[in-house]
mmCIF file of N, CA and C in Angstrom:
data_model
loop_
_atom_site.group_PDB
_atom_site.id
_atom_site.type_symbol
_atom_site.label_atom_id
_atom_site.label_comp_id
_atom_site.label_asym_id
_atom_site.label_seq_id
_atom_site.Cartn_x
_atom_site.Cartn_y
_atom_site.Cartn_z
ATOM 1 N N UNK A 100 -268.817 258.671 43.952
ATOM 2 C CA UNK A 100 -268.695 259.653 43.491
ATOM 3 C C UNK A 100 -270.047 260.603 44.375
ATOM 4 N N UNK A 101 -269.687 261.214 45.099
ATOM 5 C CA UNK A 101 -270.983 261.568 46.057
ATOM 6 C C UNK A 101 -272.236 262.343 45.098
ATOM 7 N N UNK A 102 -273.540 261.890 45.683
ATOM 8 C CA UNK A 102 -274.662 262.346 44.242
ATOM 9 C C UNK A 102 -274.316 264.042 44.177
ATOM 10 N N UNK A 103 -273.750 264.090 45.274
ATOM 11 C CA UNK A 103 -273.782 266.304 46.075
ATOM 12 C C UNK A 103 -273.256 266.438 45.506
ATOM 13 N N UNK A 104 -272.082 266.307 44.817
ATOM 14 C CA UNK A 104 -270.860 267.049 44.310
ATOM 15 C C UNK A 104 -271.112 267.972 43.742
ATOM 16 N N UNK A 105 -270.118 269.584 43.696
ATOM 17 C CA UNK A 105 -271.243 270.324 43.440
ATOM 18 C C UNK A 105 -270.523 269.818 41.484
ATOM 19 N N UNK A 106 -271.650 270.589 41.088
ATOM 20 C CA UNK A 106 -271.161 270.803 39.409
ATOM 21 C C UNK A 106 -270.343 271.174 39.061
ATOM 22 N N UNK A 107 -269.641 272.758 39.261
ATOM 23 C CA UNK A 107 -268.513 273.392 39.260
ATOM 24 C C UNK A 107 -267.695 272.067 39.465
ATOM 25 N N UNK A 108 -267.563 271.093 40.381
ATOM 26 C CA UNK A 108 -266.589 270.867 40.668
ATOM 27 C C UNK A 108 -266.691 269.353 39.697
ATOM 28 N N UNK A 109 -267.997 268.985 39.183
ATOM 29 C CA UNK A 109 -267.805 267.677 38.374
ATOM 30 C C UNK A 109 -267.103 267.847 36.940
ATOM 31 N N UNK A 110 -267.665 269.651 36.327
ATOM 32 C CA UNK A 110 -267.391 270.092 34.678
ATOM 33 C C UNK A 110 -265.987 269.906 35.117
ATOM 34 N N UNK A 111 -265.247 270.581 36.589
ATOM 35 C CA UNK A 111 -264.111 270.481 36.102
ATOM 36 C C UNK A 111 -263.576 269.772 36.036
ATOM 37 N N UNK A 112 -264.227 268.678 36.919
ATOM 38 C CA UNK A 112 -263.045 267.274 36.469
ATOM 39 C C UNK A 112 -262.894 266.617 35.478
ATOM 40 N N UNK A 113 -264.105 266.513 34.686
ATOM 41 C CA UNK A 113 -264.032 266.554 33.656
ATOM 42 C C UNK A 113 -263.715 267.149 32.137
ATOM 43 N N UNK A 114 -263.470 267.950 32.771
ATOM 44 C CA UNK A 114 -262.233 269.584 31.711
ATOM 45 C C UNK A 114 -261.501 268.928 31.860
ATOM 46 N N UNK A 115 -261.048 268.740 33.196
ATOM 47 C CA UNK A 115 -259.221 268.269 33.312
ATOM 48 C C UNK A 115 -259.218 266.676 33.028
ATOM 49 N N UNK A 116 -260.178 265.220 32.711
ATOM 50 C CA UNK A 116 -259.793 264.406 32.190
ATOM 51 C C UNK A 116 -259.819 264.173 30.728
ATOM 52 N N UNK A 117 -260.713 265.474 30.138
ATOM 53 C CA UNK A 117 -260.503 265.683 28.400
ATOM 54 C C UNK A 117 -259.547 265.906 28.308
ATOM 55 N N UNK A 118 -258.456 267.250 28.811
ATOM 56 C CA UNK A 118 -257.524 268.045 28.291
ATOM 57 C C UNK A 118 -256.308 266.523 28.881
ATOM 58 N N UNK A 119 -256.130 266.043 29.806
ATOM 59 C CA UNK A 119 -255.345 264.599 29.611
ATOM 60 C C UNK A 119 -255.575 263.637 28.762
ATOM 61 N N UNK A 120 -257.145 263.637 28.296
ATOM 62 C CA UNK A 120 -256.782 262.171 27.220
ATOM 63 C C UNK A 120 -256.201 262.966 25.806
ATOM 64 N N UNK A 121 -256.304 264.196 25.541
ATOM 65 C CA UNK A 121 -256.068 265.407 24.446
ATOM 66 C C UNK A 121 -254.666 265.422 24.789
ATOM 67 N N UNK A 122 -254.159 265.359 25.271
ATOM 68 C CA UNK A 122 -252.656 265.827 25.329
ATOM 69 C C UNK A 122 -251.570 264.607 24.771
ATOM 70 N N UNK A 123 -252.343 263.269 25.501
ATOM 71 C CA UNK A 123 -251.777 262.069 25.225
ATOM 72 C C UNK A 123 -251.974 261.859 24.308
ATOM 73 N N UNK A 124 -252.845 262.631 23.522
ATOM 74 C CA UNK A 124 -252.747 261.644 22.041
ATOM 75 C C UNK A 124 -252.485 262.882 21.105
ATOM 76 N N UNK A 125 -252.313 263.542 21.329
ATOM 77 C CA UNK A 125 -252.452 265.099 20.273
ATOM 78 C C UNK A 125 -250.513 265.754 20.111
ATOM 79 N N UNK A 126 -250.086 264.771 21.317
ATOM 80 C CA UNK A 126 -248.453 265.376 21.604
ATOM 81 C C UNK A 126 -247.899 264.086 20.649
ATOM 82 N N UNK A 127 -248.758 263.406 19.839
ATOM 83 C CA UNK A 127 -247.980 262.629 18.967
ATOM 84 C C UNK A 127 -247.797 263.939 17.627
ATOM 85 N N UNK A 128 -248.312 264.924 17.216
ATOM 86 C CA UNK A 128 -248.473 266.150 16.590
ATOM 87 C C UNK A 128 -248.046 267.450 17.064
ATOM 88 N N UNK A 129 -247.519 267.055 18.215
ATOM 89 C CA UNK A 129 -246.411 267.934 18.269
ATOM 90 C C UNK A 129 -247.779 269.486 19.020
ATOM 91 N N UNK A 130 -248.946 269.169 19.363
ATOM 92 C CA UNK A 130 -249.736 270.519 19.320
ATOM 93 C C UNK A 130 -250.537 270.023 20.814
ATOM 94 N N UNK A 131 -251.104 271.447 21.638
ATOM 95 C CA UNK A 131 -252.258 271.870 22.499
ATOM 96 C C UNK A 131 -252.789 270.790 22.725
ATOM 97 N N UNK A 132 -253.479 270.367 23.217
ATOM 98 C CA UNK A 132 -255.135 270.383 22.638
ATOM 99 C C UNK A 132 -255.131 271.579 22.875
ATOM 100 N N UNK A 133 -255.453 272.984 23.440
ATOM 101 C CA UNK A 133 -256.276 274.118 23.375
ATOM 102 C C UNK A 133 -256.035 275.010 21.859
ATOM 103 N N UNK A 134 -255.206 274.175 21.031
ATOM 104 C CA UNK A 134 -254.696 274.606 20.043
ATOM 105 C C UNK A 134 -255.253 273.988 19.008
ATOM 106 N N UNK A 135 -255.936 272.639 19.107
ATOM 107 C CA UNK A 135 -256.738 272.339 18.455
ATOM 108 C C UNK A 135 -258.347 272.994 18.048
ATOM 109 N N UNK A 136 -258.623 273.727 18.894
ATOM 110 C CA UNK A 136 -260.208 273.866 18.254
ATOM 111 C C UNK A 136 -259.977 275.816 17.685
ATOM 112 N N UNK A 137 -258.273 276.011 17.601
ATOM 113 C CA UNK A 137 -258.079 277.354 16.747
ATOM 114 C C UNK A 137 -257.955 276.859 15.461
ATOM 115 N N UNK A 138 -257.524 275.509 15.400
ATOM 116 C CA UNK A 138 -256.954 274.608 14.176
ATOM 117 C C UNK A 138 -257.997 274.784 13.141
ATOM 118 N N UNK A 139 -258.680 274.417 14.106
ATOM 119 C CA UNK A 139 -260.392 273.852 13.292
ATOM 120 C C UNK A 139 -261.160 275.458 12.918
ATOM 121 N N UNK A 140 -261.141 276.300 13.523
ATOM 122 C CA UNK A 140 -261.213 277.869 13.284
ATOM 123 C C UNK A 140 -260.864 277.927 11.573
ATOM 124 N N UNK A 141 -259.608 278.089 11.420
ATOM 125 C CA UNK A 141 -258.786 278.030 11.050
ATOM 126 C C UNK A 141 -259.729 277.667 9.122
ATOM 127 N N UNK A 142 -259.451 276.148 9.758
ATOM 128 C CA UNK A 142 -259.829 275.675 8.702
ATOM 129 C C UNK A 142 -261.179 276.136 7.774
ATOM 130 N N UNK A 143 -262.224 276.171 9.180
ATOM 131 C CA UNK A 143 -263.497 276.455 8.790
ATOM 132 C C UNK A 143 -263.909 277.445 8.091
ATOM 133 N N UNK A 144 -262.646 278.756 8.672
ATOM 134 C CA UNK A 144 -263.099 280.202 8.088
ATOM 135 C C UNK A 144 -262.132 280.774 7.785
ATOM 136 N N UNK A 145 -261.559 279.871 6.273
ATOM 137 C CA UNK A 145 -260.305 280.377 5.905
ATOM 138 C C UNK A 145 -260.065 282.202 5.750
ATOM 139 N N UNK A 146 -258.974 282.666 5.574
ATOM 140 C CA UNK A 146 -258.804 283.930 5.957
ATOM 141 C C UNK A 146 -258.530 284.754 6.858
ATOM 142 N N UNK A 147 -259.557 284.626 8.053
ATOM 143 C CA UNK A 147 -259.375 285.100 9.594
ATOM 144 C C UNK A 147 -258.624 285.854 9.371
ATOM 145 N N UNK A 148 -259.127 286.862 10.347
ATOM 146 C CA UNK A 148 -256.986 287.593 11.355
ATOM 147 C C UNK A 148 -257.208 287.235 12.369
ATOM 148 N N UNK A 149 -256.588 287.451 12.948
ATOM 149 C CA UNK A 149 -256.226 287.124 14.710
ATOM 150 C C UNK A 149 -257.541 287.304 15.314
ATOM 151 N N UNK A 150 -257.795 288.953 14.991
ATOM 152 C CA UNK A 150 -258.604 289.500 15.966
ATOM 153 C C UNK A 150 -259.746 288.820 15.468
ATOM 154 N N UNK A 151 -260.635 288.264 14.737
ATOM 155 C CA UNK A 151 -261.668 287.460 14.308
ATOM 156 C C UNK A 151 -261.681 285.860 14.620
ATOM 157 N N UNK A 152 -260.715 285.247 14.978
ATOM 158 C CA UNK A 152 -260.029 283.842 15.673
ATOM 159 C C UNK A 152 -260.265 284.185 17.104
ATOM 160 N N UNK A 153 -259.951 285.138 17.596
ATOM 161 C CA UNK A 153 -260.119 285.711 19.340
ATOM 162 C C UNK A 153 -261.820 285.752 19.349
ATOM 163 N N UNK A 154 -262.116 286.178 18.414
ATOM 164 C CA UNK A 154 -263.279 286.958 19.157
ATOM 165 C C UNK A 154 -264.428 285.502 19.463
ATOM 166 N N UNK A 155 -263.732 284.846 17.065
ATOM 167 C CA UNK A 155 -264.666 283.208 17.606
ATOM 168 C C UNK A 155 -264.722 282.365 18.437
ATOM 169 N N UNK A 156 -263.214 282.157 19.285
ATOM 170 C CA UNK A 156 -263.260 281.216 20.651
ATOM 171 C C UNK A 156 -263.328 282.254 21.626
ATOM 172 N N UNK A 157 -263.750 283.139 21.789
ATOM 173 C CA UNK A 157 -263.943 284.180 23.434
ATOM 174 C C UNK A 157 -262.802 283.871 23.683
ATOM 175 N N UNK A 158 -261.562 283.900 23.125
ATOM 176 C CA UNK A 158 -260.362 284.402 23.927
ATOM 177 C C UNK A 158 -259.602 285.615 23.626
ATOM 178 N N UNK A 159 -258.498 286.155 24.039
ATOM 179 C CA UNK A 159 -258.032 287.634 24.318
ATOM 180 C C UNK A 159 -256.682 286.803 23.126
ATOM 181 N N UNK A 160 -256.443 288.322 22.263
ATOM 182 C CA UNK A 160 -255.523 288.518 21.219
ATOM 183 C C UNK A 160 -254.403 287.610 20.965
ATOM 184 N N UNK A 161 -254.281 287.838 22.699
ATOM 185 C CA UNK A 161 -252.495 287.345 23.003
ATOM 186 C C UNK A 161 -251.926 285.698 22.842
ATOM 187 N N UNK A 162 -253.257 285.235 23.269
ATOM 188 C CA UNK A 162 -253.876 283.821 23.460
ATOM 189 C C UNK A 162 -252.945 283.721 22.461
ATOM 190 N N UNK A 163 -254.834 284.095 21.379
ATOM 191 C CA UNK A 163 -254.431 284.096 20.060
ATOM 192 C C UNK A 163 -252.547 283.889 19.480
ATOM 193 N N UNK A 164 -252.131 285.122 19.702
ATOM 194 C CA UNK A 164 -250.887 285.350 18.968
ATOM 195 C C UNK A 164 -250.075 284.474 19.319
ATOM 196 N N UNK A 165 -249.967 284.280 20.516
ATOM 197 C CA UNK A 165 -249.118 282.971 20.473
ATOM 198 C C UNK A 165 -249.194 281.705 20.028
ATOM 199 N N UNK A 166 -250.296 281.195 20.103
ATOM 200 C CA UNK A 166 -251.173 280.223 19.708
ATOM 201 C C UNK A 166 -250.767 280.148 18.065
ATOM 202 N N UNK A 167 -250.950 281.313 17.387
ATOM 203 C CA UNK A 167 -250.663 281.356 15.980
ATOM 204 C C UNK A 167 -249.323 281.242 15.594
ATOM 205 N N UNK A 168 -248.506 281.549 16.611
ATOM 206 C CA UNK A 168 -247.077 281.875 16.172
ATOM 207 C C UNK A 168 -246.570 280.248 16.461
ATOM 208 N N UNK A 169 -246.527 279.623 17.473
ATOM 209 C CA UNK A 169 -246.615 277.936 17.388
ATOM 210 C C UNK A 169 -247.612 277.635 16.472
ATOM 211 N N UNK A 170 -248.795 277.536 15.428
ATOM 212 C CA UNK A 170 -248.425 276.454 15.164
ATOM 213 C C UNK A 170 -248.059 277.245 13.776
ATOM 214 N N UNK A 171 -247.734 278.466 13.373
ATOM 215 C CA UNK A 171 -247.224 278.614 12.324
ATOM 216 C C UNK A 171 -245.946 278.283 12.160
ATOM 217 N N UNK A 172 -244.589 277.439 13.072
ATOM 218 C CA UNK A 172 -244.049 277.024 13.474
ATOM 219 C C UNK A 172 -243.534 275.909 13.014
ATOM 220 N N UNK A 173 -245.055 275.810 13.906
ATOM 221 C CA UNK A 173 -244.804 273.924 13.037
ATOM 222 C C UNK A 173 -245.375 273.576 11.644
ATOM 223 N N UNK A 174 -245.678 274.412 11.327
ATOM 224 C CA UNK A 174 -246.908 274.444 10.074
ATOM 225 C C UNK A 174 -247.629 273.736 9.504
ATOM 226 N N UNK A 175 -248.593 274.065 10.319
ATOM 227 C CA UNK A 175 -249.708 273.877 9.873
ATOM 228 C C UNK A 175 -251.161 275.244 10.072
ATOM 229 N N UNK A 176 -250.420 276.362 9.213
ATOM 230 C CA UNK A 176 -251.140 277.450 9.099
ATOM 231 C C UNK A 176 -249.670 278.379 8.154
ATOM 232 N N UNK A 177 -250.228 279.057 7.721
ATOM 233 C CA UNK A 177 -249.922 279.888 7.653
ATOM 234 C C UNK A 177 -250.051 281.415 7.196
ATOM 235 N N UNK A 178 -250.007 282.783 7.079
ATOM 236 C CA UNK A 178 -249.828 283.451 6.942
ATOM 237 C C UNK A 178 -249.872 284.516 5.705
ATOM 238 N N UNK A 179 -251.031 284.965 5.246
ATOM 239 C CA UNK A 179 -250.271 286.360 3.980
ATOM 240 C C UNK A 179 -250.686 287.511 4.041
ATOM 241 N N UNK A 180 -250.360 288.040 3.797
ATOM 242 C CA UNK A 180 -251.125 289.642 3.584
ATOM 243 C C UNK A 180 -252.534 289.754 2.855
ATOM 244 N N UNK A 181 -253.290 290.730 3.301
ATOM 245 C CA UNK A 181 -255.019 290.919 2.266
ATOM 246 C C UNK A 181 -254.365 291.632 1.033
ATOM 247 N N UNK A 182 -254.942 291.122 0.517
ATOM 248 C CA UNK A 182 -254.966 291.646 -1.028
ATOM 249 C C UNK A 182 -255.194 293.074 -0.912
ATOM 250 N N UNK A 183 -256.496 293.599 -0.608
ATOM 251 C CA UNK A 183 -256.590 295.191 -0.374
ATOM 252 C C UNK A 183 -255.345 295.927 0.375
ATOM 253 N N UNK A 184 -255.375 295.507 2.209
ATOM 254 C CA UNK A 184 -254.439 295.625 2.643
ATOM 255 C C UNK A 184 -253.029 295.624 3.298
ATOM 256 N N UNK A 185 -251.886 295.322 2.569
ATOM 257 C CA UNK A 185 -250.968 294.929 3.274
ATOM 258 C C UNK A 185 -250.546 294.474 5.063
ATOM 259 N N UNK A 186 -251.271 295.831 5.515
ATOM 260 C CA UNK A 186 -251.117 295.529 6.705
ATOM 261 C C UNK A 186 -251.707 294.872 8.166
ATOM 262 N N UNK A 187 -252.748 294.362 6.816
ATOM 263 C CA UNK A 187 -253.809 292.671 7.352
ATOM 264 C C UNK A 187 -253.042 291.562 7.132
ATOM 265 N N UNK A 188 -252.604 290.728 8.019
ATOM 266 C CA UNK A 188 -252.491 289.169 8.061
ATOM 267 C C UNK A 188 -253.591 289.134 8.079
ATOM 268 N N UNK A 189 -253.702 287.581 7.077
ATOM 269 C CA UNK A 189 -254.681 286.830 6.712
ATOM 270 C C UNK A 189 -254.284 284.839 7.144
ATOM 271 N N UNK A 190 -255.399 284.420 7.744
ATOM 272 C CA UNK A 190 -254.376 283.378 8.172
ATOM 273 C C UNK A 190 -255.428 281.911 7.287
ATOM 274 N N UNK A 191 -254.503 281.161 7.203
ATOM 275 C CA UNK A 191 -255.035 279.559 6.164
ATOM 276 C C UNK A 191 -254.330 278.779 6.750
ATOM 277 N N UNK A 192 -255.325 277.685 6.735
ATOM 278 C CA UNK A 192 -254.786 276.052 7.341
ATOM 279 C C UNK A 192 -253.744 275.418 5.637
ATOM 280 N N UNK A 193 -252.419 274.844 6.407
ATOM 281 C CA UNK A 193 -251.969 274.415 4.831
ATOM 282 C C UNK A 193 -252.122 272.713 5.129
ATOM 283 N N UNK A 194 -251.549 272.343 3.839
ATOM 284 C CA UNK A 194 -251.800 270.762 3.964
ATOM 285 C C UNK A 194 -252.223 269.946 5.085
ATOM 286 N N UNK A 195 -250.626 270.631 5.839
ATOM 287 C CA UNK A 195 -249.578 269.658 7.143
ATOM 288 C C UNK A 195 -251.546 269.627 7.853
ATOM 289 N N UNK A 196 -251.664 271.180 8.122
ATOM 290 C CA UNK A 196 -252.456 271.750 9.447
ATOM 291 C C UNK A 196 -254.103 270.627 8.876
ATOM 292 N N UNK A 197 -254.298 269.974 7.552
ATOM 293 C CA UNK A 197 -255.315 269.939 7.071
ATOM 294 C C UNK A 197 -255.510 268.225 7.611
ATOM 295 N N UNK A 198 -254.011 267.833 7.618
ATOM 296 C CA UNK A 198 -253.574 266.064 8.224
ATOM 297 C C UNK A 198 -253.686 265.940 9.725
ATOM 298 N N UNK A 199 -253.389 267.247 10.122
ATOM 299 C CA UNK A 199 -254.023 267.171 11.596
ATOM 300 C C UNK A 199 -255.300 267.564 11.565
ATOM 301 N N UNK A 200 -255.715 268.404 11.437
ATOM 302 C CA UNK A 200 -257.101 268.598 11.583
ATOM 303 C C UNK A 200 -257.650 267.123 11.337
ATOM 304 N N UNK A 201 -257.656 266.562 10.258
ATOM 305 C CA UNK A 201 -257.894 264.765 10.480
ATOM 306 C C UNK A 201 -257.874 263.548 11.599
ATOM 307 N N UNK A 202 -256.853 264.031 11.505
ATOM 308 C CA UNK A 202 -256.243 263.182 12.601
ATOM 309 C C UNK A 202 -257.323 264.349 14.499
ATOM 310 N N UNK A 203 -257.385 265.006 14.536
ATOM 311 C CA UNK A 203 -258.330 265.512 15.484
ATOM 312 C C UNK A 203 -259.401 265.330 15.619
ATOM 313 N N UNK A 204 -259.964 265.149 14.403
ATOM 314 C CA UNK A 204 -261.468 265.200 14.428
ATOM 315 C C UNK A 204 -261.735 263.380 14.680
ATOM 316 N N UNK A 205 -261.299 262.720 14.462
ATOM 317 C CA UNK A 205 -261.070 260.913 14.693
ATOM 318 C C UNK A 205 -260.498 261.257 16.433
ATOM 319 N N UNK A 206 -259.512 261.483 16.799
ATOM 320 C CA UNK A 206 -259.219 261.535 18.339
ATOM 321 C C UNK A 206 -260.728 262.286 19.398
ATOM 322 N N UNK A 207 -261.617 262.848 18.607
ATOM 323 C CA UNK A 207 -262.592 264.006 18.999
ATOM 324 C C UNK A 207 -263.325 262.882 19.542
ATOM 325 N N UNK A 208 -263.675 262.618 18.487
ATOM 326 C CA UNK A 208 -264.763 261.235 17.921
ATOM 327 C C UNK A 208 -264.754 259.945 19.057
ATOM 328 N N UNK A 209 -263.449 259.145 18.695
ATOM 329 C CA UNK A 209 -263.218 258.438 19.332
ATOM 330 C C UNK A 209 -263.832 259.070 21.119
ATOM 331 N N UNK A 210 -263.264 260.453 21.757
ATOM 332 C CA UNK A 210 -263.122 260.805 22.969
ATOM 333 C C UNK A 210 -264.509 260.675 22.807
ATOM 334 N N UNK A 211 -265.691 261.499 21.996
ATOM 335 C CA UNK A 211 -266.872 261.516 21.839
ATOM 336 C C UNK A 211 -268.091 259.990 22.494
ATOM 337 N N UNK A 212 -266.958 258.935 21.344
ATOM 338 C CA UNK A 212 -268.101 257.927 21.877
ATOM 339 C C UNK A 212 -267.661 257.094 23.427
ATOM 340 N N UNK A 213 -266.107 257.775 23.738
ATOM 341 C CA UNK A 213 -265.855 257.216 25.180
ATOM 342 C C UNK A 213 -266.939 257.567 26.197
ATOM 343 N N UNK A 214 -267.139 258.671 25.866
ATOM 344 C CA UNK A 214 -267.654 259.423 26.980
ATOM 345 C C UNK A 214 -269.548 259.447 27.050
ATOM 346 N N UNK A 215 -269.645 258.892 26.294
ATOM 347 C CA UNK A 215 -271.285 258.940 25.982
ATOM 348 C C UNK A 215 -271.561 257.438 25.879
ATOM 349 N N UNK A 216 -270.423 256.737 26.273
ATOM 350 C CA UNK A 216 -271.006 254.865 26.325
ATOM 351 C C UNK A 216 -272.028 255.201 27.447
ATOM 352 N N UNK A 217 -272.966 254.166 26.871
ATOM 353 C CA UNK A 217 -273.629 253.843 28.057
ATOM 354 C C UNK A 217 -274.939 254.322 27.880
ATOM 355 N N UNK A 218 -274.510 255.716 27.206
ATOM 356 C CA UNK A 218 -276.052 256.713 27.032
ATOM 357 C C UNK A 218 -277.273 256.398 25.954
ATOM 358 N N UNK A 219 -278.422 256.229 25.476
ATOM 359 C CA UNK A 219 -278.947 256.726 25.274
ATOM 360 C C UNK A 219 -279.348 257.579 24.175
ATOM 361 N N UNK A 220 -279.981 257.642 23.300
ATOM 362 C CA UNK A 220 -279.935 258.920 21.856
ATOM 363 C C UNK A 220 -280.485 260.267 22.972
ATOM 364 N N UNK A 221 -281.483 259.357 23.609
ATOM 365 C CA UNK A 221 -282.015 260.764 24.606
ATOM 366 C C UNK A 221 -281.893 261.276 25.389
ATOM 367 N N UNK A 222 -280.613 260.629 26.150
ATOM 368 C CA UNK A 222 -279.956 261.065 27.405
ATOM 369 C C UNK A 222 -278.631 262.204 26.580
ATOM 370 N N UNK A 223 -278.177 261.610 25.335
ATOM 371 C CA UNK A 223 -277.380 262.233 24.463
ATOM 372 C C UNK A 223 -277.489 263.532 24.068
ATOM 373 N N UNK A 224 -279.216 263.629 23.523
ATOM 374 C CA UNK A 224 -279.522 264.722 23.228
ATOM 375 C C UNK A 224 -279.640 266.112 24.543
ATOM 376 N N UNK A 225 -280.178 265.150 25.590
ATOM 377 C CA UNK A 225 -279.894 266.331 27.380
ATOM 378 C C UNK A 225 -279.146 266.661 27.779
ATOM 379 N N UNK A 226 -277.673 265.630 27.377
ATOM 380 C CA UNK A 226 -276.537 266.087 27.766
ATOM 381 C C UNK A 226 -276.448 267.114 26.656
ATOM 382 N N UNK A 227 -275.848 267.359 25.137
ATOM 383 C CA UNK A 227 -275.957 268.271 24.781
ATOM 384 C C UNK A 227 -276.726 269.876 24.749
ATOM 385 N N UNK A 228 -278.228 269.263 25.350
ATOM 386 C CA UNK A 228 -279.209 271.014 25.964
ATOM 387 C C UNK A 228 -278.314 271.031 26.877
ATOM 388 N N UNK A 229 -278.147 270.008 28.012
ATOM 389 C CA UNK A 229 -277.556 271.046 29.277
ATOM 390 C C UNK A 229 -276.147 271.594 28.821
ATOM 391 N N UNK A 230 -276.007 271.076 28.093
ATOM 392 C CA UNK A 230 -274.274 271.780 28.393
ATOM 393 C C UNK A 230 -274.330 273.298 27.587
ATOM 394 N N UNK A 231 -275.336 273.119 26.682
ATOM 395 C CA UNK A 231 -275.383 274.274 25.897
ATOM 396 C C UNK A 231 -276.042 275.250 26.703
ATOM 397 N N UNK A 232 -277.143 275.175 27.459
ATOM 398 C CA UNK A 232 -277.406 275.852 28.163
ATOM 399 C C UNK A 232 -276.443 276.521 29.096
ATOM 400 N N UNK A 233 -275.611 275.750 29.719
ATOM 401 C CA UNK A 233 -275.252 276.589 31.078
ATOM 402 C C UNK A 233 -273.263 277.062 29.855
ATOM 403 N N UNK A 234 -273.270 276.610 28.739
ATOM 404 C CA UNK A 234 -272.527 277.748 28.310
ATOM 405 C C UNK A 234 -273.416 278.728 27.709
ATOM 406 N N UNK A 235 -274.351 279.043 27.404
ATOM 407 C CA UNK A 235 -275.127 280.367 27.194
ATOM 408 C C UNK A 235 -275.006 281.080 28.449
ATOM 409 N N UNK A 236 -275.324 280.305 30.104
ATOM 410 C CA UNK A 236 -275.890 281.021 30.984
ATOM 411 C C UNK A 236 -274.006 282.020 30.867
ATOM 412 N N UNK A 237 -272.902 281.157 31.018
ATOM 413 C CA UNK A 237 -271.704 281.345 31.371
ATOM 414 C C UNK A 237 -271.134 282.464 30.573
ATOM 415 N N UNK A 238 -271.438 282.304 29.486
ATOM 416 C CA UNK A 238 -271.741 283.460 28.285
ATOM 417 C C UNK A 238 -272.297 284.909 28.502
ATOM 418 N N UNK A 239 -273.280 284.835 29.068
ATOM 419 C CA UNK A 239 -273.861 285.836 29.755
ATOM 420 C C UNK A 239 -273.277 286.157 31.320
ATOM 421 N N UNK A 240 -273.211 285.051 31.903
ATOM 422 C CA UNK A 240 -272.733 286.095 32.519
ATOM 423 C C UNK A 240 -271.131 286.807 32.753
ATOM 424 N N UNK A 241 -270.318 286.230 31.893
ATOM 425 C CA UNK A 241 -269.495 286.630 31.309
ATOM 426 C C UNK A 241 -269.032 288.184 30.539
ATOM 427 N N UNK A 242 -270.212 288.233 29.946
ATOM 428 C CA UNK A 242 -270.415 289.694 28.687
ATOM 429 C C UNK A 242 -270.848 290.327 30.226
ATOM 430 N N UNK A 243 -271.023 290.206 31.826
ATOM 431 C CA UNK A 243 -271.280 291.214 33.380
ATOM 432 C C UNK A 243 -270.143 291.612 32.985
ATOM 433 N N UNK A 244 -268.797 290.659 33.085
ATOM 434 C CA UNK A 244 -268.254 291.239 33.701
ATOM 435 C C UNK A 244 -266.899 292.251 33.646
#
């Protein structure tokens, strides 16, 4: 790879490799790699509304709606009406979803070990710091659009 390759191109290549890896691993449980972060949020914050999930993941509500339907159909999550307002649906992970989460965590851990192979702890800390800054910059820029 050329030393002067665009950082944006490199990030896109890493993302593509990440998706390819996760497609192969997650297809065993009939899950799209982009659904895993949603399942993780639902697991960590039981009882969220779809709009709250969209906010936490910084994605559009219609995207959440499609993924929620798929995850619900797969038996990974369930919707329950709010106790105080029956018009509000809250989303919870099921036991099956929790099992898939454990598999997903193992996949992420395995992938992280692979992609950080040969890095020192100091380099890993720097990579994390740089990626967080890149993410903050993009988040700030996106809020202006």
